[in-house]
mmCIF file of C-alpha atoms (C1' of nucleotides) in Angstrom:
data_model
loop_
_atom_site.group_PDB
_atom_site.id
_atom_site.type_symbol
_atom_site.label_atom_id
_atom_site.label_comp_id
_atom_site.label_asym_id
_atom_site.label_seq_id
_atom_site.Cartn_x
_atom_site.Cartn_y
_atom_site.Cartn_z
ATOM 1 C CA UNK A 1 66.966 -31.240 -4.535
ATOM 2 C CA UNK A 2 64.332 -32.770 -4.077
ATOM 3 C CA UNK A 3 63.705 -31.163 -0.359
ATOM 4 C CA UNK A 4 64.690 -27.746 -1.779
ATOM 5 C CA UNK A 5 61.467 -28.681 -4.420
ATOM 6 C CA UNK A 6 59.423 -29.375 -1.237
ATOM 7 C CA UNK A 7 60.399 -25.839 0.791
ATOM 8 C CA UNK A 8 59.978 -23.957 -2.247
ATOM 9 C CA UNK A 9 56.351 -25.777 -2.645
ATOM 10 C CA UNK A 10 55.539 -24.627 0.598
ATOM 11 C CA UNK A 11 56.747 -21.286 0.513
ATOM 12 C CA UNK A 12 54.511 -20.843 -2.783
ATOM 13 C CA UNK A 13 51.858 -22.302 -0.895
ATOM 14 C CA UNK A 14 52.258 -20.458 1.854
ATOM 15 C CA UNK A 15 52.403 -17.009 -0.172
ATOM 16 C CA UNK A 16 49.057 -18.282 -2.189
ATOM 17 C CA UNK A 17 47.421 -18.382 1.458
ATOM 18 C CA UNK A 18 48.221 -15.454 2.546
ATOM 19 C CA UNK A 19 47.330 -13.814 -0.824
ATOM 20 C CA UNK A 20 43.848 -15.144 -0.355
ATOM 21 C CA UNK A 21 43.691 -14.075 2.792
ATOM 22 C CA UNK A 22 44.771 -10.838 2.463
ATOM 23 C CA UNK A 23 41.880 -10.598 -0.815
ATOM 24 C CA UNK A 24 39.565 -12.299 2.095
ATOM 25 C CA UNK A 25 40.106 -9.500 4.275
ATOM 26 C CA UNK A 26 40.165 -6.324 1.520
ATOM 27 C CA UNK A 27 36.739 -7.815 0.723
ATOM 28 C CA UNK A 28 35.585 -8.215 4.170
ATOM 29 C CA UNK A 29 37.108 -4.464 4.715
ATOM 30 C CA UNK A 30 34.720 -3.191 1.245
ATOM 31 C CA UNK A 31 31.887 -5.257 2.241
ATOM 32 C CA UNK A 32 32.357 -3.588 5.983
ATOM 33 C CA UNK A 33 32.658 0.133 4.160
ATOM 34 C CA UNK A 34 29.548 -0.900 1.990
ATOM 35 C CA UNK A 35 27.797 -1.684 5.323
ATOM 36 C CA UNK A 36 28.768 0.782 7.526
ATOM 37 C CA UNK A 37 27.149 3.374 3.969
ATOM 38 C CA UNK A 38 24.131 1.288 3.501
ATOM 39 C CA UNK A 39 23.684 1.934 8.175
ATOM 40 C CA UNK A 40 24.116 5.904 7.477
ATOM 41 C CA UNK A 41 21.999 6.002 4.002
ATOM 42 C CA UNK A 42 19.451 4.169 6.216
ATOM 43 C CA UNK A 43 20.126 6.190 9.750
ATOM 44 C CA UNK A 44 19.424 9.350 7.296
ATOM 45 C CA UNK A 45 16.085 8.763 5.630
ATOM 46 C CA UNK A 46 14.955 7.066 9.062
ATOM 47 C CA UNK A 47 16.193 10.895 10.144
ATOM 48 C CA UNK A 48 14.372 12.543 7.110
ATOM 49 C CA UNK A 49 11.308 10.668 7.906
ATOM 50 C CA UNK A 50 10.607 11.488 10.918
ATOM 51 C CA UNK A 51 11.465 15.347 10.682
ATOM 52 C CA UNK A 52 9.449 15.256 7.607
ATOM 53 C CA UNK A 53 6.707 13.138 10.317
ATOM 54 C CA UNK A 54 7.307 16.007 13.107
ATOM 55 C CA UNK A 55 7.116 18.570 10.102
ATOM 56 C CA UNK A 56 3.239 17.137 9.678
ATOM 57 C CA UNK A 57 2.226 17.234 12.851
ATOM 58 C CA UNK A 58 3.521 20.878 13.170
ATOM 59 C CA UNK A 59 1.286 21.590 9.980
ATOM 60 C CA UNK A 60 -1.400 19.706 11.910
ATOM 61 C CA UNK A 61 -1.061 21.999 15.442
ATOM 62 C CA UNK A 62 -1.013 25.178 13.188
ATOM 63 C CA UNK A 63 -3.817 24.465 11.296
ATOM 64 C CA UNK A 64 -5.897 23.597 14.559
ATOM 65 C CA UNK A 65 -4.709 26.658 15.790
ATOM 66 C CA UNK A 66 -6.334 29.042 13.129
ATOM 67 C CA UNK A 67 -9.059 26.276 12.528
ATOM 68 C CA UNK A 68 -10.538 27.177 16.188
ATOM 69 C CA UNK A 69 -9.200 31.064 16.895
ATOM 70 C CA UNK A 70 -11.461 31.705 13.034
ATOM 71 C CA UNK A 71 -14.144 29.196 13.943
ATOM 72 C CA UNK A 72 -14.577 27.524 11.004
ATOM 73 C CA UNK A 73 -16.854 25.084 11.224
ATOM 74 C CA UNK A 74 -15.865 23.111 7.467
ATOM 75 C CA UNK A 75 -13.030 21.909 9.824
ATOM 76 C CA UNK A 76 -13.883 18.150 9.226
ATOM 77 C CA UNK A 77 -15.060 17.856 5.963
ATOM 78 C CA UNK A 78 -11.451 18.995 4.859
ATOM 79 C CA UNK A 79 -8.376 16.518 3.482
ATOM 80 C CA UNK A 80 -7.351 13.133 5.575
ATOM 81 C CA UNK A 81 -3.877 13.571 3.835
ATOM 82 C CA UNK A 82 -0.827 11.743 5.796
ATOM 83 C CA UNK A 83 1.389 9.220 5.072
ATOM 84 C CA UNK A 84 0.086 8.278 1.369
ATOM 85 C CA UNK A 85 0.404 11.625 0.481
ATOM 86 C CA UNK A 86 4.481 10.944 -0.133
ATOM 87 C CA UNK A 87 3.546 12.424 -3.745
ATOM 88 C CA UNK A 88 2.135 15.424 -2.154
ATOM 89 C CA UNK A 89 4.749 17.109 -0.702
ATOM 90 C CA UNK A 90 4.601 20.304 1.738
ATOM 91 C CA UNK A 91 7.128 23.116 1.151
ATOM 92 C CA UNK A 92 8.889 21.735 4.684
ATOM 93 C CA UNK A 93 9.249 19.046 3.014
ATOM 94 C CA UNK A 94 10.460 20.579 -0.133
ATOM 95 C CA UNK A 95 12.792 22.102 1.847
ATOM 96 C CA UNK A 96 13.859 19.080 3.899
ATOM 97 C CA UNK A 97 14.837 17.476 1.293
ATOM 98 C CA UNK A 98 16.365 20.310 -0.671
ATOM 99 C CA UNK A 99 18.257 20.620 2.119
ATOM 100 C CA UNK A 100 19.517 16.529 2.488
ATOM 101 C CA UNK A 101 20.061 16.931 -1.818
ATOM 102 C CA UNK A 102 22.792 20.094 -0.722
ATOM 103 C CA UNK A 103 24.282 17.870 2.572
ATOM 104 C CA UNK A 104 24.256 14.586 0.598
ATOM 105 C CA UNK A 105 26.984 16.256 -1.875
ATOM 106 C CA UNK A 106 29.580 14.634 -0.887
ATOM 107 C CA UNK A 107 29.028 10.682 -0.996
ATOM 108 C CA UNK A 108 27.697 9.922 -4.979
ATOM 109 C CA UNK A 109 25.486 7.412 -4.089
ATOM 110 C CA UNK A 110 23.933 9.281 -1.485
ATOM 111 C CA UNK A 111 22.700 12.526 -3.341
ATOM 112 C CA UNK A 112 21.797 9.711 -5.774
ATOM 113 C CA UNK A 113 19.486 8.143 -3.753
ATOM 114 C CA UNK A 114 18.387 11.584 -2.437
ATOM 115 C CA UNK A 115 17.514 13.125 -6.073
ATOM 116 C CA UNK A 116 15.570 9.545 -5.998
ATOM 117 C CA UNK A 117 13.619 10.413 -3.164
ATOM 118 C CA UNK A 118 13.572 14.400 -4.457
ATOM 119 C CA UNK A 119 12.087 12.769 -7.291
ATOM 120 C CA UNK A 120 9.975 10.224 -5.393
ATOM 121 C CA UNK A 121 8.041 13.534 -4.161
ATOM 122 C CA UNK A 122 7.103 15.138 -6.771
ATOM 123 C CA UNK A 123 5.531 13.286 -8.197
ATOM 124 C CA UNK A 124 2.299 14.069 -6.689
ATOM 125 C CA UNK A 125 0.327 15.562 -8.894
ATOM 126 C CA UNK A 126 0.212 18.745 -7.265
ATOM 127 C CA UNK A 127 -3.893 19.474 -7.745
ATOM 128 C CA UNK A 128 -4.724 21.065 -4.822
ATOM 129 C CA UNK A 129 -8.354 19.700 -3.488
ATOM 130 C CA UNK A 130 -10.404 18.518 -1.175
ATOM 131 C CA UNK A 131 -11.516 15.009 -0.192
ATOM 132 C CA UNK A 132 -12.953 12.542 2.527
ATOM 133 C CA UNK A 133 -11.141 9.622 1.009
ATOM 134 C CA UNK A 134 -11.845 7.563 4.014
ATOM 135 C CA UNK A 135 -14.160 4.081 4.608
ATOM 136 C CA UNK A 136 -16.686 5.303 6.904
ATOM 137 C CA UNK A 137 -14.994 3.367 10.116
ATOM 138 C CA UNK A 138 -18.166 1.723 12.259
ATOM 139 C CA UNK A 139 -20.535 4.169 13.933
ATOM 140 C CA UNK A 140 -18.526 3.007 17.676
ATOM 141 C CA UNK A 141 -15.568 3.964 16.241
ATOM 142 C CA UNK A 142 -16.507 6.785 14.848
ATOM 143 C CA UNK A 143 -18.181 8.335 17.608
ATOM 144 C CA UNK A 144 -15.606 10.571 19.273
ATOM 145 C CA UNK A 145 -13.247 9.230 17.129
ATOM 146 C CA UNK A 146 -10.621 12.242 16.069
ATOM 147 C CA UNK A 147 -8.604 11.164 12.885
ATOM 148 C CA UNK A 148 -5.807 13.227 12.627
ATOM 149 C CA UNK A 149 -6.520 16.495 9.901
ATOM 150 C CA UNK A 150 -4.308 17.680 8.232
ATOM 151 C CA UNK A 151 -3.729 20.003 5.462
ATOM 152 C CA UNK A 152 -1.157 20.934 2.825
ATOM 153 C CA UNK A 153 -1.020 23.492 0.394
ATOM 154 C CA UNK A 154 -0.406 21.799 -2.985
ATOM 155 C CA UNK A 155 1.110 23.686 -5.828
ATOM 156 C CA UNK A 156 -2.308 24.559 -7.931
ATOM 157 C CA UNK A 157 -2.135 22.025 -11.419
ATOM 158 C CA UNK A 158 -2.444 23.341 -14.807
ATOM 159 C CA UNK A 159 -4.707 21.453 -15.892
ATOM 160 C CA UNK A 160 -7.052 20.663 -12.643
ATOM 161 C CA UNK A 161 -8.233 23.669 -11.791
ATOM 162 C CA UNK A 162 -9.835 24.191 -8.259
ATOM 163 C CA UNK A 163 -12.920 25.662 -9.353
ATOM 164 C CA UNK A 164 -13.739 22.758 -11.270
ATOM 165 C CA UNK A 165 -12.110 19.881 -7.955
ATOM 166 C CA UNK A 166 -14.805 21.177 -6.328
ATOM 167 C CA UNK A 167 -17.213 20.260 -8.526
ATOM 168 C CA UNK A 168 -16.090 16.654 -8.661
ATOM 169 C CA UNK A 169 -18.660 15.310 -6.062
ATOM 170 C CA UNK A 170 -15.947 13.427 -2.269
ATOM 171 C CA UNK A 171 -16.854 10.127 -3.159
ATOM 172 C CA UNK A 172 -14.765 8.053 -1.588
ATOM 173 C CA UNK A 173 -12.271 6.725 -3.904
ATOM 174 C CA UNK A 174 -10.508 2.907 -4.414
ATOM 175 C CA UNK A 175 -8.037 2.728 -6.111
ATOM 176 C CA UNK A 176 -7.717 -1.083 -7.649
ATOM 177 C CA UNK A 177 -4.798 -3.128 -8.436
ATOM 178 C CA UNK A 178 -5.205 -6.517 -10.385
ATOM 179 C CA UNK A 179 -1.765 -8.031 -10.275
ATOM 180 C CA UNK A 180 -0.664 -12.163 -11.151
ATOM 181 C CA UNK A 181 -0.086 -13.254 -8.184
ATOM 182 C CA UNK A 182 -0.420 -17.021 -6.896
ATOM 183 C CA UNK A 183 -0.486 -15.951 -2.413
ATOM 184 C CA UNK A 184 -3.605 -14.567 -0.905
ATOM 185 C CA UNK A 185 -2.987 -11.372 -0.757
ATOM 186 C CA UNK A 186 -0.068 -8.843 -2.276
ATOM 187 C CA UNK A 187 2.605 -8.130 0.174
ATOM 188 C CA UNK A 188 2.091 -4.668 -0.087
ATOM 189 C CA UNK A 189 4.056 -3.589 3.168
ATOM 190 C CA UNK A 190 0.550 -2.774 5.330
ATOM 191 C CA UNK A 191 -0.171 -4.795 8.270
ATOM 192 C CA UNK A 192 -4.429 -5.757 7.750
ATOM 193 C CA UNK A 193 -6.657 -7.980 9.731
ATOM 194 C CA UNK A 194 -9.146 -9.805 7.530
ATOM 195 C CA UNK A 195 -12.538 -8.632 9.147
ATOM 196 C CA UNK A 196 -15.230 -10.795 6.799
ATOM 197 C CA UNK A 197 -15.553 -12.914 3.652
ATOM 198 C CA UNK A 198 -17.925 -12.481 0.862
ATOM 199 C CA UNK A 199 -19.082 -14.669 -2.210
ATOM 200 C CA UNK A 200 -19.914 -10.938 -4.622
ATOM 201 C CA UNK A 201 -21.985 -11.705 -7.058
ATOM 202 C CA UNK A 202 -20.533 -13.193 -10.699
ATOM 203 C CA UNK A 203 -17.666 -14.191 -9.254
ATOM 204 C CA UNK A 204 -17.037 -17.318 -7.116
ATOM 205 C CA UNK A 205 -14.180 -16.446 -5.614
ATOM 206 C CA UNK A 206 -14.767 -14.916 -2.453
ATOM 207 C CA UNK A 207 -14.173 -10.990 -1.473
ATOM 208 C CA UNK A 208 -11.751 -11.061 1.608
ATOM 209 C CA UNK A 209 -11.739 -7.604 3.499
ATOM 210 C CA UNK A 210 -9.171 -6.916 5.667
ATOM 211 C CA UNK A 211 -8.329 -3.207 7.430
ATOM 212 C CA UNK A 212 -5.121 -2.058 8.617
ATOM 213 C CA UNK A 213 -4.057 -2.793 11.741
ATOM 214 C CA UNK A 214 -0.724 -0.532 12.386
ATOM 215 C CA UNK A 215 -2.429 2.030 14.008
ATOM 216 C CA UNK A 216 -6.185 0.793 15.583
ATOM 217 C CA UNK A 217 -7.637 4.120 14.095
ATOM 218 C CA UNK A 218 -6.952 4.354 10.855
ATOM 219 C CA UNK A 219 -9.832 4.107 8.352
ATOM 220 C CA UNK A 220 -7.831 2.288 5.495
ATOM 221 C CA UNK A 221 -9.341 -1.107 4.132
ATOM 222 C CA UNK A 222 -8.737 -3.263 1.114
ATOM 223 C CA UNK A 223 -10.850 -5.587 -0.984
ATOM 224 C CA UNK A 224 -8.866 -8.412 -2.214
ATOM 225 C CA UNK A 225 -10.221 -10.897 -4.374
ATOM 226 C CA UNK A 226 -9.158 -13.763 -7.170
ATOM 227 C CA UNK A 227 -10.105 -13.260 -10.553
ATOM 228 C CA UNK A 228 -12.527 -15.687 -11.751
ATOM 229 C CA UNK A 229 -11.010 -16.339 -15.100
ATOM 230 C CA UNK A 230 -8.099 -16.467 -14.465
ATOM 231 C CA UNK A 231 -7.327 -17.277 -10.537
ATOM 232 C CA UNK A 232 -3.905 -16.386 -11.080
ATOM 233 C CA UNK A 233 -4.942 -13.093 -11.340
ATOM 234 C CA UNK A 234 -5.774 -11.184 -7.864
ATOM 235 C CA UNK A 235 -7.352 -7.467 -7.379
ATOM 236 C CA UNK A 236 -6.928 -5.752 -4.550
ATOM 237 C CA UNK A 237 -8.950 -3.089 -4.295
ATOM 238 C CA UNK A 238 -7.476 -0.113 -1.174
ATOM 239 C CA UNK A 239 -9.348 2.820 -0.115
ATOM 240 C CA UNK A 240 -8.577 5.670 2.223
ATOM 241 C CA UNK A 241 -5.687 7.718 3.763
ATOM 242 C CA UNK A 242 -3.374 6.009 5.758
ATOM 243 C CA UNK A 243 -3.208 7.959 9.469
ATOM 244 C CA UNK A 244 0.008 6.949 10.395
ATOM 245 C CA UNK A 245 3.468 6.942 9.635
ATOM 246 C CA UNK A 246 3.793 4.143 7.321
ATOM 247 C CA UNK A 247 6.345 1.254 7.524
ATOM 248 C CA UNK A 248 9.059 2.255 4.860
ATOM 249 C CA UNK A 249 8.688 -0.993 2.759
ATOM 250 C CA UNK A 250 5.370 -0.164 3.019
ATOM 251 C CA UNK A 251 5.707 3.207 1.112
ATOM 252 C CA UNK A 252 6.207 2.496 -3.004
ATOM 253 C CA UNK A 253 2.487 0.816 -2.987
ATOM 254 C CA UNK A 254 0.809 4.079 -0.910
ATOM 255 C CA UNK A 255 2.597 6.264 -3.210
ATOM 256 C CA UNK A 256 0.635 4.130 -6.253
ATOM 257 C CA UNK A 257 -2.744 4.251 -4.314
ATOM 258 C CA UNK A 258 -2.351 8.056 -3.881
ATOM 259 C CA UNK A 259 -1.134 8.749 -7.127
ATOM 260 C CA UNK A 260 -3.800 6.966 -8.873
ATOM 261 C CA UNK A 261 -6.688 8.207 -6.253
ATOM 262 C CA UNK A 262 -5.442 11.907 -7.162
ATOM 263 C CA UNK A 263 -6.040 10.931 -10.527
ATOM 264 C CA UNK A 264 -9.242 9.296 -10.062
ATOM 265 C CA UNK A 265 -10.056 12.543 -8.284
ATOM 266 C CA UNK A 266 -8.976 14.978 -11.429
ATOM 267 C CA UNK A 267 -10.981 13.387 -13.710
ATOM 268 C CA UNK A 268 -14.527 14.109 -13.769
ATOM 269 C CA UNK A 269 -16.563 11.783 -15.528
ATOM 270 C CA UNK A 270 -16.106 7.385 -16.150
ATOM 271 C CA UNK A 271 -13.765 6.855 -19.239
ATOM 272 C CA UNK A 272 -10.957 4.571 -20.311
ATOM 273 C CA UNK A 273 -7.442 5.676 -19.416
ATOM 274 C CA UNK A 274 -6.788 6.818 -22.965
ATOM 275 C CA UNK A 275 -9.311 9.534 -23.058
ATOM 276 C CA UNK A 276 -7.125 11.262 -20.326
ATOM 277 C CA UNK A 277 -4.442 9.584 -20.602
ATOM 278 C CA UNK A 278 -1.906 12.387 -22.575
ATOM 279 C CA UNK A 279 -2.191 14.419 -19.302
ATOM 280 C CA UNK A 280 -1.547 11.940 -16.436
ATOM 281 C CA UNK A 281 0.470 9.745 -18.640
ATOM 282 C CA UNK A 282 2.700 13.974 -18.302
ATOM 283 C CA UNK A 283 2.572 13.883 -14.892
ATOM 284 C CA UNK A 284 2.706 9.938 -14.376
ATOM 285 C CA UNK A 285 4.988 9.024 -16.846
ATOM 286 C CA UNK A 286 8.750 8.457 -15.340
ATOM 287 C CA UNK A 287 7.647 10.708 -12.832
ATOM 288 C CA UNK A 288 6.768 7.486 -10.511
ATOM 289 C CA UNK A 289 9.542 7.425 -8.893
ATOM 290 C CA UNK A 290 9.516 4.852 -5.420
ATOM 291 C CA UNK A 291 12.470 6.114 -2.945
ATOM 292 C CA UNK A 292 12.017 2.696 -1.384
ATOM 293 C CA UNK A 293 15.136 1.085 -2.908
ATOM 294 C CA UNK A 294 16.592 -0.337 0.129
ATOM 295 C CA UNK A 295 13.752 -3.050 0.413
ATOM 296 C CA UNK A 296 13.363 -4.976 -2.268
ATOM 297 C CA UNK A 297 10.182 -6.977 -1.376
ATOM 298 C CA UNK A 298 7.590 -3.521 -2.873
ATOM 299 C CA UNK A 299 9.471 -2.507 -5.858
ATOM 300 C CA UNK A 300 7.232 -0.868 -8.303
ATOM 301 C CA UNK A 301 10.202 0.463 -10.365
ATOM 302 C CA UNK A 302 11.288 -0.366 -13.648
ATOM 303 C CA UNK A 303 15.109 0.951 -14.579
ATOM 304 C CA UNK A 304 15.044 3.379 -17.492
ATOM 305 C CA UNK A 305 17.418 5.816 -18.093
ATOM 306 C CA UNK A 306 19.485 4.300 -15.416
ATOM 307 C CA UNK A 307 17.015 5.743 -13.199
ATOM 308 C CA UNK A 308 14.626 3.337 -11.589
ATOM 309 C CA UNK A 309 10.838 4.662 -12.916
ATOM 310 C CA UNK A 310 7.338 3.969 -12.717
ATOM 311 C CA UNK A 311 5.151 3.037 -15.550
ATOM 312 C CA UNK A 312 1.679 3.346 -15.987
ATOM 313 C CA UNK A 313 0.392 0.364 -16.690
ATOM 314 C CA UNK A 314 -3.346 -0.486 -18.369
ATOM 315 C CA UNK A 315 -5.797 1.980 -16.214
ATOM 316 C CA UNK A 316 -9.147 2.034 -15.707
ATOM 317 C CA UNK A 317 -11.864 4.107 -14.215
ATOM 318 C CA UNK A 318 -14.886 3.847 -13.665
ATOM 319 C CA UNK A 319 -17.744 5.138 -11.626
ATOM 320 C CA UNK A 320 -20.786 2.854 -12.089
ATOM 321 C CA UNK A 321 -19.595 1.750 -9.031
ATOM 322 C CA UNK A 322 -21.447 3.849 -5.303
ATOM 323 C CA UNK A 323 -17.225 4.547 -4.934
ATOM 324 C CA UNK A 324 -15.472 6.138 -8.226
ATOM 325 C CA UNK A 325 -12.408 3.094 -8.593
ATOM 326 C CA UNK A 326 -9.516 3.807 -10.348
ATOM 327 C CA UNK A 327 -7.930 0.319 -11.843
ATOM 328 C CA UNK A 328 -3.933 -0.218 -12.070
ATOM 329 C CA UNK A 329 -3.936 -3.554 -14.875
ATOM 330 C CA UNK A 330 -0.284 -5.297 -13.631
ATOM 331 C CA UNK A 331 -1.152 -8.426 -15.548
ATOM 332 C CA UNK A 332 -0.474 -7.587 -19.363
ATOM 333 C CA UNK A 333 2.667 -6.007 -20.896
ATOM 334 C CA UNK A 334 0.832 -5.198 -24.053
ATOM 335 C CA UNK A 335 -1.393 -2.578 -22.164
ATOM 336 C CA UNK A 336 1.565 -0.111 -21.932
ATOM 337 C CA UNK A 337 0.958 2.483 -24.657
ATOM 338 C CA UNK A 338 4.597 3.620 -25.040
ATOM 339 C CA UNK A 339 6.280 0.918 -27.066
ATOM 340 C CA UNK A 340 10.255 1.764 -25.967
ATOM 341 C CA UNK A 341 8.805 1.552 -22.360
ATOM 342 C CA UNK A 342 7.285 -1.833 -23.567
ATOM 343 C CA UNK A 343 10.074 -3.476 -21.651
ATOM 344 C CA UNK A 344 10.570 -1.304 -18.737
ATOM 345 C CA UNK A 345 7.066 -2.073 -18.321
ATOM 346 C CA UNK A 346 7.600 -5.897 -18.614
ATOM 347 C CA UNK A 347 10.214 -5.483 -15.756
ATOM 348 C CA UNK A 348 7.557 -4.034 -13.342
ATOM 349 C CA UNK A 349 5.313 -6.361 -14.079
ATOM 350 C CA UNK A 350 7.737 -8.945 -13.713
ATOM 351 C CA UNK A 351 8.723 -6.540 -10.322
ATOM 352 C CA UNK A 352 4.883 -7.267 -8.687
ATOM 353 C CA UNK A 353 4.784 -10.674 -9.565
ATOM 354 C CA UNK A 354 7.818 -11.335 -7.795
ATOM 355 C CA UNK A 355 8.433 -8.807 -4.951
ATOM 356 C CA UNK A 356 4.801 -8.165 -4.669
ATOM 357 C CA UNK A 357 4.308 -11.907 -4.681
ATOM 358 C CA UNK A 358 6.710 -14.085 -4.704
ATOM 359 C CA UNK A 359 4.506 -17.071 -6.763
ATOM 360 C CA UNK A 360 7.464 -19.315 -4.331
ATOM 361 C CA UNK A 361 5.823 -17.904 -0.827
ATOM 362 C CA UNK A 362 4.552 -20.786 0.697
ATOM 363 C CA UNK A 363 3.069 -22.091 -2.465
ATOM 364 C CA UNK A 364 0.233 -22.507 -2.073
ATOM 365 C CA UNK A 365 -2.639 -21.218 -4.795
ATOM 366 C CA UNK A 366 -5.420 -19.952 -3.666
ATOM 367 C CA UNK A 367 -8.894 -22.422 -4.778
ATOM 368 C CA UNK A 368 -11.677 -21.067 -3.508
ATOM 369 C CA UNK A 369 -12.705 -24.382 -1.964
ATOM 370 C CA UNK A 370 -9.352 -23.986 0.608
ATOM 371 C CA UNK A 371 -8.983 -21.822 3.650
ATOM 372 C CA UNK A 372 -6.897 -18.694 3.550
ATOM 373 C CA UNK A 373 -3.464 -18.027 3.860
ATOM 374 C CA UNK A 374 -4.053 -16.461 7.215
ATOM 375 C CA UNK A 375 -1.881 -12.111 7.734
ATOM 376 C CA UNK A 376 -0.364 -14.105 10.604
ATOM 377 C CA UNK A 377 1.282 -16.216 8.374
ATOM 378 C CA UNK A 378 2.404 -13.557 5.741
ATOM 379 C CA UNK A 379 3.007 -10.502 8.039
ATOM 380 C CA UNK A 380 6.015 -13.800 9.497
ATOM 381 C CA UNK A 381 6.824 -14.004 5.734
ATOM 382 C CA UNK A 382 7.001 -10.681 5.525
ATOM 383 C CA UNK A 383 9.331 -10.055 8.525
ATOM 384 C CA UNK A 384 11.693 -12.946 7.440
ATOM 385 C CA UNK A 385 11.965 -11.210 3.880
ATOM 386 C CA UNK A 386 12.576 -7.823 5.845
ATOM 387 C CA UNK A 387 14.727 -9.258 7.871
ATOM 388 C CA UNK A 388 16.926 -10.882 4.775
ATOM 389 C CA UNK A 389 16.777 -7.443 3.057
ATOM 390 C CA UNK A 390 17.806 -6.166 6.229
ATOM 391 C CA UNK A 391 20.620 -8.744 6.228
ATOM 392 C CA UNK A 392 21.425 -8.959 3.008
ATOM 393 C "C1'" DC B 1 -5.240 -18.020 27.045
ATOM 394 C "C1'" DG B 2 -4.803 -14.262 24.031
ATOM 395 C "C1'" DA B 3 -4.477 -12.830 19.312
ATOM 396 C "C1'" DA B 4 -6.988 -14.314 14.735
ATOM 397 C "C1'" DT B 5 -9.870 -15.571 11.899
ATOM 398 C "C1'" DT B 6 -14.403 -17.416 9.934
ATOM 399 C "C1'" DT B 7 -19.334 -17.161 9.191
ATOM 400 C "C1'" DG B 8 -23.856 -15.899 10.016
ATOM 401 C "C1'" DA B 9 -26.389 -11.708 10.759
ATOM 402 C "C1'" DC B 10 -27.471 -7.940 10.468
ATOM 403 C "C1'" DC B 11 -27.579 -3.001 7.933
ATOM 404 C "C1'" DA B 12 -27.335 0.571 4.157
ATOM 405 C "C1'" DG B 13 -28.144 2.061 -0.138
ATOM 406 C "C1'" DC B 14 -29.919 1.224 -4.299
ATOM 407 C "C1'" DG B 15 -32.975 -0.606 -8.358
ATOM 408 C "C1'" DC B 16 -37.301 -2.118 -9.235
ATOM 409 C "C1'" DG C 1 -42.306 -0.999 -0.069
ATOM 410 C "C1'" DC C 2 -39.540 -5.268 -1.478
ATOM 411 C "C1'" DG C 3 -35.942 -7.088 -2.508
ATOM 412 C "C1'" DC C 4 -30.888 -7.504 -3.231
ATOM 413 C "C1'" DT C 5 -26.315 -7.049 -3.409
ATOM 414 C "C1'" DG C 6 -21.650 -4.874 -0.732
ATOM 415 C "C1'" DG C 7 -20.632 -4.085 3.440
ATOM 416 C "C1'" DT C 8 -19.745 -4.820 8.127
ATOM 417 C "C1'" DC C 9 -20.184 -6.197 13.025
ATOM 418 C "C1'" DA C 10 -19.838 -9.791 16.905
ATOM 419 C "C1'" DA C 11 -19.684 -14.430 18.554
ATOM 420 C "C1'" DA C 12 -17.412 -18.574 17.961
ATOM 421 C "C1'" DT C 13 -13.461 -20.835 16.628
ATOM 422 C "C1'" DT C 14 -8.930 -22.142 15.136
ATOM 423 C "C1'" DC C 15 -4.589 -21.132 16.139
ATOM 424 C "C1'" DG C 16 0.233 -20.729 18.350
#
DNA sequence: CGAATTTGACCAGCGC
DNA sequence: GCGCTGGTCAAATTCG
């Protein structure tokens, strides 16, 4: 009898084991399927970006040919808009994305992603304007240094007529982002090299100067400085337009700064956000959707009505400096003018706190008498984050 | 040893 | 013209 019971126990255990193994196999299969889908989605994203880039290059070539034949000498004063211009899609990219939408019709998740991508490309303020939005590089470098000059056709915007925009002095626009961040710089996905540090007047915390090193000729610079009153707040000021394809993880921040710079160029006088927010809000609120939902380290996303959405932070514009500057303040939740979005805005702030400047990162808050964490350390951390994202 | 960072010097713009 | 300030350069230094 006892032997029989033992035999039954053993059989039961075997069955359990078999079931759990089956379960594991099933889960592994599911995981495998999920990874396959993700991989194919990533490949699709990569291809669409590649095609988008090719489209831009083609546009550039066409433009150069036309300019040469017409002997237009104003070419050098034209727009520089490349990778940062995710928000201002050319007709080529629109068609491309529409095609992708159709193509993705069978795959719901991909479709959602494509919709997001399409929405993201819709974020542009659709202004048609010309700008010189870049740092003047070192004079030596500028000599014979031809940067890609790209022209894109933007549909006109209601509140931004061309004549008006042409009257705005073409100063170098800057986008300043204030966020709580324990690290030396915000992890914005780009590679930067420090080229200077200076103690500015009125702030004991030194200001660090970085230039983008993704491309040797990239004119983009950024300044990083701690707030003197609250050293947990980091102010990062971006200037210029990337002239190279951005790493996917950098598109979120690039879109933010690009859209903000567009806002800046669409306002003629110094003002606080409240003076022009109705227009800006119409165009930004709920429309800036960062497309980067595959890598989590840089998302400026908030979720609203089940769709990832950008919420306008406390925004101010200053033209008192030699450079017109727009400041996006992510340090406070109360800044949101839309009470219904406060939760989402809070989420966004938290995202910035935790994703861009992970407090756990190295655990070395900056103090003015301490050495900076090197960008190399930062990039290594970034690489590890990317690796983790890729490998889940 | 090469690459990245630091830091003093230099330059340009601006206000007086 | 002078001084102040912000921004950049480049030699020296540090780091991996």
